[in-house]
Short mmCIF file of C-alpha atoms and ligand atoms in Angstrom, two decimals:
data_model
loop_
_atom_site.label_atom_id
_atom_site.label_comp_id
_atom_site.label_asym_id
_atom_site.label_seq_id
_atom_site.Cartn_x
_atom_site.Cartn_y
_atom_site.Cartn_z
CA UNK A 1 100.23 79.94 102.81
CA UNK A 2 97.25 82.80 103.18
CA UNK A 3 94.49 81.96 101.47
CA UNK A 4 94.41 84.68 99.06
CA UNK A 5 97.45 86.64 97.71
CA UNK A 6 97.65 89.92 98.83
CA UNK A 7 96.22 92.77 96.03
CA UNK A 8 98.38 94.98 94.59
CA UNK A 9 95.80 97.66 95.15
CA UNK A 10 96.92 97.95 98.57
CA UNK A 11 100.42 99.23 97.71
CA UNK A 12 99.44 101.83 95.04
CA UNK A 13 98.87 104.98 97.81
CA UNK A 14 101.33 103.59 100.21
CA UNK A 15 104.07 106.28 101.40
CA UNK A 16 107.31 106.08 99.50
CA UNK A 17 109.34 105.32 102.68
CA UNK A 18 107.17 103.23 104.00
CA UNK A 19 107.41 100.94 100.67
CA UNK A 20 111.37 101.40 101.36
CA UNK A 21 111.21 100.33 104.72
CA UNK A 22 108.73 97.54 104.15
CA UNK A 23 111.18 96.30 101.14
CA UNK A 24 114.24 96.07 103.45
CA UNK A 25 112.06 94.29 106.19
CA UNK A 26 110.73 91.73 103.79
CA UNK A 27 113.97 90.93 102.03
CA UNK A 28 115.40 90.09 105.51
CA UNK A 29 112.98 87.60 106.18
CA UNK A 30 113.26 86.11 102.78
CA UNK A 31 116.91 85.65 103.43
CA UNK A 32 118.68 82.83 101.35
CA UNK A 33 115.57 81.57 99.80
CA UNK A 34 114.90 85.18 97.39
CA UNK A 35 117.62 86.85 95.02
CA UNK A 36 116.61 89.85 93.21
CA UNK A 37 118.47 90.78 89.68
CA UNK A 38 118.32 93.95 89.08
CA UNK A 39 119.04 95.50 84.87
CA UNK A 40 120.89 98.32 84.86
CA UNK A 41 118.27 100.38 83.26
CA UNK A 42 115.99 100.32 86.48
CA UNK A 43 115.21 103.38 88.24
CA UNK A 44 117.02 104.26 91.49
CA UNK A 45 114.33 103.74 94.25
CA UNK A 46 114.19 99.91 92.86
CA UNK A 47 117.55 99.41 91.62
CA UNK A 48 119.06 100.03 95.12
CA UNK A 49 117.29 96.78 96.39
CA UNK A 50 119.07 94.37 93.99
CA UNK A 51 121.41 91.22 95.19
CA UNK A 52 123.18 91.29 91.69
CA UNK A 53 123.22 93.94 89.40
CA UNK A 54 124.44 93.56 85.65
CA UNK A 55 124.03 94.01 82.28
CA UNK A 56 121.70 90.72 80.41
CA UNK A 57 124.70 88.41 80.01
CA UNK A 58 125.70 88.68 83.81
CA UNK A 59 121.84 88.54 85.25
CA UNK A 60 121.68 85.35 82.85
CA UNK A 61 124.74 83.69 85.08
CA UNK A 62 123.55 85.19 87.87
CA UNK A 63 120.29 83.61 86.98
CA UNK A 64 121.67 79.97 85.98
CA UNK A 65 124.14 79.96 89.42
CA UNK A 66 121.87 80.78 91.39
CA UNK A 67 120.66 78.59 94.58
CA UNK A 68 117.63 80.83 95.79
CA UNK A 69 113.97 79.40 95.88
CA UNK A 70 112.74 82.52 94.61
CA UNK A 71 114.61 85.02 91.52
CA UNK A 72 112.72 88.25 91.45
CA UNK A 73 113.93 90.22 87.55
CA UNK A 74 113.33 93.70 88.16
CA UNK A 75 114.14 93.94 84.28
CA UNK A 76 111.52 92.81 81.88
CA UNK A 77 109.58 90.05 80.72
CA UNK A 78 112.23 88.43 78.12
CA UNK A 79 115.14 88.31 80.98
CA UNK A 80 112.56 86.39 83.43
CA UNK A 81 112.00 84.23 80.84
CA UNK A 82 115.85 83.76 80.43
CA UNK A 83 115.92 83.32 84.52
CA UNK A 84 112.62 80.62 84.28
CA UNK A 85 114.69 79.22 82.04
CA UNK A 86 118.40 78.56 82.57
CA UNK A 87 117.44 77.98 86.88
CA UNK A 88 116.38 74.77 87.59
CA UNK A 89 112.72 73.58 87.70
CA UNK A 90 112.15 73.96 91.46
CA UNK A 91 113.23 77.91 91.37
CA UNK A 92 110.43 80.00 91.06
CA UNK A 93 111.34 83.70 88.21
CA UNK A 94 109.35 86.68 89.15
CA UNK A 95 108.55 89.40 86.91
CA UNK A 96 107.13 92.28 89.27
CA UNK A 97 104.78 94.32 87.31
CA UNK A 98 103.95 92.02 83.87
CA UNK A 99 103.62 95.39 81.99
CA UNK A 100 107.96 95.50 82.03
CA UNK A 101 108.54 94.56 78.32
CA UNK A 102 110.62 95.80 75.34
CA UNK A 103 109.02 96.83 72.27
CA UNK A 104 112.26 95.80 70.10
CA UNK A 105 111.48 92.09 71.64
CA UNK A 106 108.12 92.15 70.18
CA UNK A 107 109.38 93.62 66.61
CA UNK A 108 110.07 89.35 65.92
CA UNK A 109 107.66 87.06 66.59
CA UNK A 110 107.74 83.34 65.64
CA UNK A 111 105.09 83.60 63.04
CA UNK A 112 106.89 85.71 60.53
CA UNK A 113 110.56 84.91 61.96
CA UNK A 114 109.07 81.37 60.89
CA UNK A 115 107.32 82.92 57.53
CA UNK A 116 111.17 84.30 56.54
CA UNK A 117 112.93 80.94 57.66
CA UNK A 118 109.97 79.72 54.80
CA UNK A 119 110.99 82.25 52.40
CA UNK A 120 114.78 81.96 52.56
CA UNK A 121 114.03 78.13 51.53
CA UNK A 122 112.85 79.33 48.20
CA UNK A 123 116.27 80.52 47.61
CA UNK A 124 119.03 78.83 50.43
CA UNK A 125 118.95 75.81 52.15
CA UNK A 126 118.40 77.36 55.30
CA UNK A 127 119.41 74.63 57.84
CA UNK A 128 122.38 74.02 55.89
CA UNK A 129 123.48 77.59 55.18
CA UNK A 130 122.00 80.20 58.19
CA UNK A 131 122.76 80.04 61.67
CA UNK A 132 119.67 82.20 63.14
CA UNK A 133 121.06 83.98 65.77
CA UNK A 134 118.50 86.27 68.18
CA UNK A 135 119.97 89.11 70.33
CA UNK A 136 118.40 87.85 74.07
CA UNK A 137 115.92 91.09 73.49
CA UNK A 138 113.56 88.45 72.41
CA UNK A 139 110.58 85.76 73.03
CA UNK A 140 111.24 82.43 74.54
CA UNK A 141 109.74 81.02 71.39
CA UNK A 142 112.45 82.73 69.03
CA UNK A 143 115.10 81.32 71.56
CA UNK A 144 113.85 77.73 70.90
CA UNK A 145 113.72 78.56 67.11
CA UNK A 146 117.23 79.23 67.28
CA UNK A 147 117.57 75.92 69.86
CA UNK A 148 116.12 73.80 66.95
CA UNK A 149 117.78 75.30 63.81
CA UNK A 150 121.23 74.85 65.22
CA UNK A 151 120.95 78.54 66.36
CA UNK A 152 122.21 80.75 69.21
CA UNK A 153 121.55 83.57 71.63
CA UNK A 154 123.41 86.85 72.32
CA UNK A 155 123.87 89.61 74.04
CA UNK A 156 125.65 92.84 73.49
CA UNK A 157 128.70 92.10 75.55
CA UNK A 158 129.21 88.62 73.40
CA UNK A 159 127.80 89.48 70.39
CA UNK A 160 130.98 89.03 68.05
CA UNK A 161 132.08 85.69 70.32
CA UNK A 162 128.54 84.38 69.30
CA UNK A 163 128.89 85.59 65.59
CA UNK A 164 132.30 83.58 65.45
CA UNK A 165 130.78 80.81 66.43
CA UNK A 166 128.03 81.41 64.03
CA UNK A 167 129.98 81.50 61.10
CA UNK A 168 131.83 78.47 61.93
CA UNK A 169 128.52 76.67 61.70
CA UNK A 170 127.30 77.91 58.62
CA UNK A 171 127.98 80.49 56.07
CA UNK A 172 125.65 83.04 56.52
CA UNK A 173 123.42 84.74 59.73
CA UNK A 174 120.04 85.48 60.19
CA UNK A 175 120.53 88.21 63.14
CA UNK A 176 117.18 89.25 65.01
CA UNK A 177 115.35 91.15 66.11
CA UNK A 178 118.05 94.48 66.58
CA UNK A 179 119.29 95.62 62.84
CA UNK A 180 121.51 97.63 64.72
CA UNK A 181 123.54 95.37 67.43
CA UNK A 182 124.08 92.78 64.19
CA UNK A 183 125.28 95.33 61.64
CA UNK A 184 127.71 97.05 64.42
CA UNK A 185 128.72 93.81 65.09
CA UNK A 186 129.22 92.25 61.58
CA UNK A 187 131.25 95.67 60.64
CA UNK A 188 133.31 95.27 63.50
CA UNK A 189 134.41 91.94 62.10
CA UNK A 190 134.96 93.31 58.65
CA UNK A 191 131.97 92.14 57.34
CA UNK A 192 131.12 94.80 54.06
CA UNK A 193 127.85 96.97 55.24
CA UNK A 194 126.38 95.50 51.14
CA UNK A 195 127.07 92.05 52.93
CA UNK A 196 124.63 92.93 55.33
CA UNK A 197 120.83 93.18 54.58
CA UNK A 198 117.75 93.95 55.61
CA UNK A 199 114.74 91.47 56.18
CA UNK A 200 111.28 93.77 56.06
CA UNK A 201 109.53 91.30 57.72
CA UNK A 202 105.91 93.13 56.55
CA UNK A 203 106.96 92.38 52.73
CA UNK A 204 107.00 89.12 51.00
CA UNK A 205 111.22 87.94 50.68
CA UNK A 206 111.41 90.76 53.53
CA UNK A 207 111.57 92.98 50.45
CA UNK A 208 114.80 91.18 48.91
CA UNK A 209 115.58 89.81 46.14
CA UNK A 210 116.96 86.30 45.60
CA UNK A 211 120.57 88.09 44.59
CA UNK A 212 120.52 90.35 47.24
CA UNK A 213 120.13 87.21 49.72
CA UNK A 214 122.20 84.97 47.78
CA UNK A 215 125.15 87.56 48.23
CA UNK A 216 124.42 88.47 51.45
CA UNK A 217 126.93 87.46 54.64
CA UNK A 218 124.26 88.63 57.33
CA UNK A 219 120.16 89.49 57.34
CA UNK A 220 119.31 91.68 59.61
CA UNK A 221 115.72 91.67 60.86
CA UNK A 222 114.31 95.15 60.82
CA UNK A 223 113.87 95.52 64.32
CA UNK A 224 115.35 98.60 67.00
CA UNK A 225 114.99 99.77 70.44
CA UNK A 226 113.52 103.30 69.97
CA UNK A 227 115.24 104.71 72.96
CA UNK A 228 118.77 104.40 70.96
CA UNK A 229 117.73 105.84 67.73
CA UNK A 230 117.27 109.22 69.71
CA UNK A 231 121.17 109.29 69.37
CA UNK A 232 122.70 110.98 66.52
CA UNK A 233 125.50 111.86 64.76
CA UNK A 234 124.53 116.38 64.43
CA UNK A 235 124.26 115.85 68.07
CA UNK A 236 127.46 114.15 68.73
CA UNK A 237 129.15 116.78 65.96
CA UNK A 238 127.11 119.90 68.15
CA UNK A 239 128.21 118.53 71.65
CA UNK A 240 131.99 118.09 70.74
CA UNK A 241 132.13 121.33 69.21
CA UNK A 242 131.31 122.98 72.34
CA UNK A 243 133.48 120.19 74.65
CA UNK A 244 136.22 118.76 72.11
CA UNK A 245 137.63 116.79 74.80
CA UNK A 246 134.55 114.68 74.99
CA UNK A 247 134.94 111.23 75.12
CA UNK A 248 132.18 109.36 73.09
CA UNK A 249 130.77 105.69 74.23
CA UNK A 250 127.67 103.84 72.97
CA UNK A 251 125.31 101.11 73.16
CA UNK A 252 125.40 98.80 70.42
CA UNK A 253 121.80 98.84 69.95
CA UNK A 254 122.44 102.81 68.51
CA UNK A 255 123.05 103.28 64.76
CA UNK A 256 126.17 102.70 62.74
CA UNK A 257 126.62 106.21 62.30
CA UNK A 258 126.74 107.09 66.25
CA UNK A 259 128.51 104.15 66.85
CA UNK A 260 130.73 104.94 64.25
CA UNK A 261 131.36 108.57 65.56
CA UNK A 262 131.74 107.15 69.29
CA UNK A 263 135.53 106.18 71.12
CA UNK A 264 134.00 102.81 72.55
CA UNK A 265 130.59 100.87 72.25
CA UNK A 266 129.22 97.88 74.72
CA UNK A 267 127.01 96.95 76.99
CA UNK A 268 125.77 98.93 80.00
CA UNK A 269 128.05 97.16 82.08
CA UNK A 270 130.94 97.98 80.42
CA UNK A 271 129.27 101.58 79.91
CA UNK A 272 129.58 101.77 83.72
CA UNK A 273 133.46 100.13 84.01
CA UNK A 274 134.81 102.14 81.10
CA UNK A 275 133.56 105.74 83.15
CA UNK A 276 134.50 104.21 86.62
CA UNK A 277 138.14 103.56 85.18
CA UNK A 278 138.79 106.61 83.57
CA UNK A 279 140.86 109.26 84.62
CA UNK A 280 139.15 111.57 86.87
CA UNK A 281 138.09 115.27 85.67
CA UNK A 282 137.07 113.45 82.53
CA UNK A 283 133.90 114.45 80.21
CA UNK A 284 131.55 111.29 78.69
CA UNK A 285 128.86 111.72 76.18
CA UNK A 286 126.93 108.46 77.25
CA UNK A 287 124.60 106.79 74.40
CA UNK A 288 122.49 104.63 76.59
CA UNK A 289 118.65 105.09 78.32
CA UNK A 290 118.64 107.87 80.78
CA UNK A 291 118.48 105.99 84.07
CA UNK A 292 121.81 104.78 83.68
CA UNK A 293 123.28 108.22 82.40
CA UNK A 294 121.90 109.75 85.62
CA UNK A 295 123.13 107.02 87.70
CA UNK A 296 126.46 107.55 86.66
CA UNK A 297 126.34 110.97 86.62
CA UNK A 298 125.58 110.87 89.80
CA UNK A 299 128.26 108.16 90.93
CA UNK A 300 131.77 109.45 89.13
CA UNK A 301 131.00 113.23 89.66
CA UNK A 302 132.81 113.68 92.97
CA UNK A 303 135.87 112.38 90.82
CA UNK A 304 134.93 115.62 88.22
CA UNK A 305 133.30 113.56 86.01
CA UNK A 306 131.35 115.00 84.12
CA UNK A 307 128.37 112.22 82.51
CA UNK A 308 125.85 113.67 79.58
CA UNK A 309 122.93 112.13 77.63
CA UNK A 310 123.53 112.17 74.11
CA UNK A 311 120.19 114.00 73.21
CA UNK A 312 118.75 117.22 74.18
CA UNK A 313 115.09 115.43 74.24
CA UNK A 314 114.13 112.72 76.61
CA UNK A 315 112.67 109.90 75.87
CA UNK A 316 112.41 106.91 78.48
CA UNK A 317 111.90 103.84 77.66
CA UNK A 318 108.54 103.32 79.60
CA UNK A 319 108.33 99.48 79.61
CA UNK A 320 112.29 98.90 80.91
CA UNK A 321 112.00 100.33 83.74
CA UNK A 322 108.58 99.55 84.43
CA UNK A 323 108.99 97.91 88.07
CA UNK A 324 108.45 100.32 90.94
CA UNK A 325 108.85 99.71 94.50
CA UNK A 326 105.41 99.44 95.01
CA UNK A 327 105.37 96.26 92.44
CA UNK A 328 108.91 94.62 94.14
CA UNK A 329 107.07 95.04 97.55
CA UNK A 330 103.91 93.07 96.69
CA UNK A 331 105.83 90.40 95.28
CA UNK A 332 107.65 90.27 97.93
CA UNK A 333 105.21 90.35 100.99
CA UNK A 334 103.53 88.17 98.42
CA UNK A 335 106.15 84.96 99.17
CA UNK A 336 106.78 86.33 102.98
CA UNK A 337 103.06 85.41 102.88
CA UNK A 338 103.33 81.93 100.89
CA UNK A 339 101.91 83.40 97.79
CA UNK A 340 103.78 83.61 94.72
CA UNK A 341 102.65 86.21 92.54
CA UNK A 342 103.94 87.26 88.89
CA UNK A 343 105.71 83.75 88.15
CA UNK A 344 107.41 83.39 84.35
CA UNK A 345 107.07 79.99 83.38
CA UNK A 346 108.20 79.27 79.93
CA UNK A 347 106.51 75.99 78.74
CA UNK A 348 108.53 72.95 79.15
CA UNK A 349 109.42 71.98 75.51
CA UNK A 350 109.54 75.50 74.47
CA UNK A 351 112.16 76.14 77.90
CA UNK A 352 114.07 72.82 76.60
CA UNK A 353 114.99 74.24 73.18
CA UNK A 354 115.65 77.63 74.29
CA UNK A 355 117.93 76.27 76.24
CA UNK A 356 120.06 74.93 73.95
CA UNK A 357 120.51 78.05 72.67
CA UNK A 358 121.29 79.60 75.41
CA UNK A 359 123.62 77.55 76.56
CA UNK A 360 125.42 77.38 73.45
CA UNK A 361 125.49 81.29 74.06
CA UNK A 362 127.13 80.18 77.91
CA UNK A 363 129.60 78.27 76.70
CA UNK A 364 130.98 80.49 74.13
CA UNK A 365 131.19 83.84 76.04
CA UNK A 366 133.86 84.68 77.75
P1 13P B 401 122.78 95.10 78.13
O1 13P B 401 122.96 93.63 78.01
O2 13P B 401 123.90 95.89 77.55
O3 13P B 401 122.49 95.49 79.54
O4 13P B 401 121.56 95.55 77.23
C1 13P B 401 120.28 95.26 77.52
C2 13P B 401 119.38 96.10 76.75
O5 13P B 401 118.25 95.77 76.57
C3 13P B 401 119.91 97.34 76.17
O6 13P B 401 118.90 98.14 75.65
#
């Protein structure tokens, strides 16, 4: 091991081929002992250097099958956590540039997720009637919450499995922190939208009243990604107008309305395998972050595909795909070098209850 690890600093001016090069070089002398999980939503010139690449569901087995020494997330903080996680205590989860987060995560922290579990008791029994349930866009410390109330993970592709399962523990779900993946979700299974509220968590009851809770089949935490509430339904209404033989296909994490309006919604991996199966000479209106749309645009358009972003404005999300080459190169050199740099380590009892909601999550998907 070097003495010191080597500073980032060193990588900000290098050439972008060089960095390309250097990435390729490294990764072959890391062999067996490095895996690198790349999210969907990651830009090209770092995306192209992942082992696996999925949507969070498959980087999470990915992540929990995985032999290597060292798993390197070019994602964001919470799916590193995931990786620290469900891998076993020798492997080593790497978060390249600890800036990669995702502002709907942060929208529920344990202190008021706690606070509501507090304020629900004035009115339920909550550990008798409400599964808490947290989409995996969230803290290690919510996981646990959920691992010690009886609670569960999810993801977009298993979101309804994990509901099921949900409701066959108790009668009613607190769903957090994504209003929108748990109300698409609930609706899906027939679940009235008046059955489904919303917890404010800056006002006191989440700004509910003890009817509206008692009545309610699901509270939804008033959290959202900002990237998919660009989508709307004028601009699905304008776009088909023009191209009426659009096929629509969302995100779950964009409103009821678009989802509503769209022919399919689910995860970015099944984004990607709904567009690669279709017939060719087809046209797809994609609700989803703009890496991805470009990606496939790119992929399927020899086939006449023809792959659009469902907004006339762009907005990236900044934080998702955060890691640049420049950041998956130092950590890399970094452990050619004997240096680990950018470990996740989610403390051990914290890690232990998270756990056992994320397996519950593993075992129920299918
Ligand atoms: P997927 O699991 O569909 O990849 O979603 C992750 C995510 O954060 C979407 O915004």
């Amino acid at each position: 091991m070097s003495a010191n690890p080597i500073e980032m600093q060193n990588f900000t001016l290098m050439d972008e081929d060089e960095i390309q090069q250097r990435i390729v070089a490294a990764k072959a002398v890391l062999g067996d002992r490095l895996i690198i999980l790349g999210h969907h939503y990651q830009r090209e010139e770092t995306f192209r250097h992942a082992d696996v690449a999925g949507d969070s569901l498959k980087l999470s087995r990915s992540a929990a099958n995985s032999k290597a020494e060292f798993i390197v997330f070019c994602g964001v903080h919470f799916m590193a956590e995931v990786a620290d996680i469900v891998s076993r205590p020798e492997q080593i989860a790497i978060l390249p540039d600890l800036a990669a987060g995702c502002s709907m995560a942060d929208m529920a922290n344990l202190a008021n997720v706690e606070r509501a579990w507090r304020e629900l008791s004035e009115v339920l029994e909550p550990d008798e009637q409400i599964t808490p349930m947290t989409y995996i866009n969230s803290a290690a410390d919510l996981k646990a919450f959920c691992g010690r109330h009886g609670g569960i993970v999810c993801t977009s592709t298993n979101a309804r499995h994990v509901l099921e399962w949900a409701f066959e523990k108790r009668e009613k779900v607190l769903f957090f922190p994504d209003q929108h993946l748990g109300r698409n979700t609930g609706f899906s299974m027939d679940i009235p939208l008046e059955e489904m509220v919303v917890w404010d968590y800056e006002q006191p009851m989440g700004g509910l009243t003890p009817e509206q809770i008692k009545n309610a089949k699901m509270i939804l935490w008033k959290g959202f990604c900002s990237v998919h509430q660009l989508f709307t339904p004028e601009y699905i209404d304008e776009f088909t107008e023009k191209y009426p033989e659009t096929n629509i296909i969302s995100h779950p994490e964009a409103s009821f309305e678009v989802c509503q309006k769209s022919d399919y919604v689910g995860s970015t991996e099944y984004i990607i395998n709904t567009i690669r199966d279709a017939e060719p000479n087809t046209r797809w209106l994609v609700g989803t972050e703009l890496n991805l749309v470009n990606r496939l645009h790119e992929q399927f358009k020899h086939e006449g595909k023809n792959v659009h972003f469902m907004s006339g404005t762009v907005c990236m999300c900044s934080t998702m795909f955060r890691i640049g080459p420049s950041s998956l190169l130092w950590v890399l050199e970094n452990l050619v070098e004997g240096n680990v740099v950018n470990q996740i380590k989610v403390p051990a009892d914290e890690a232990e209850q998270a756990l056992l909601a994320l397996n519950r999550m593993l075992d129920v998907s299918p």
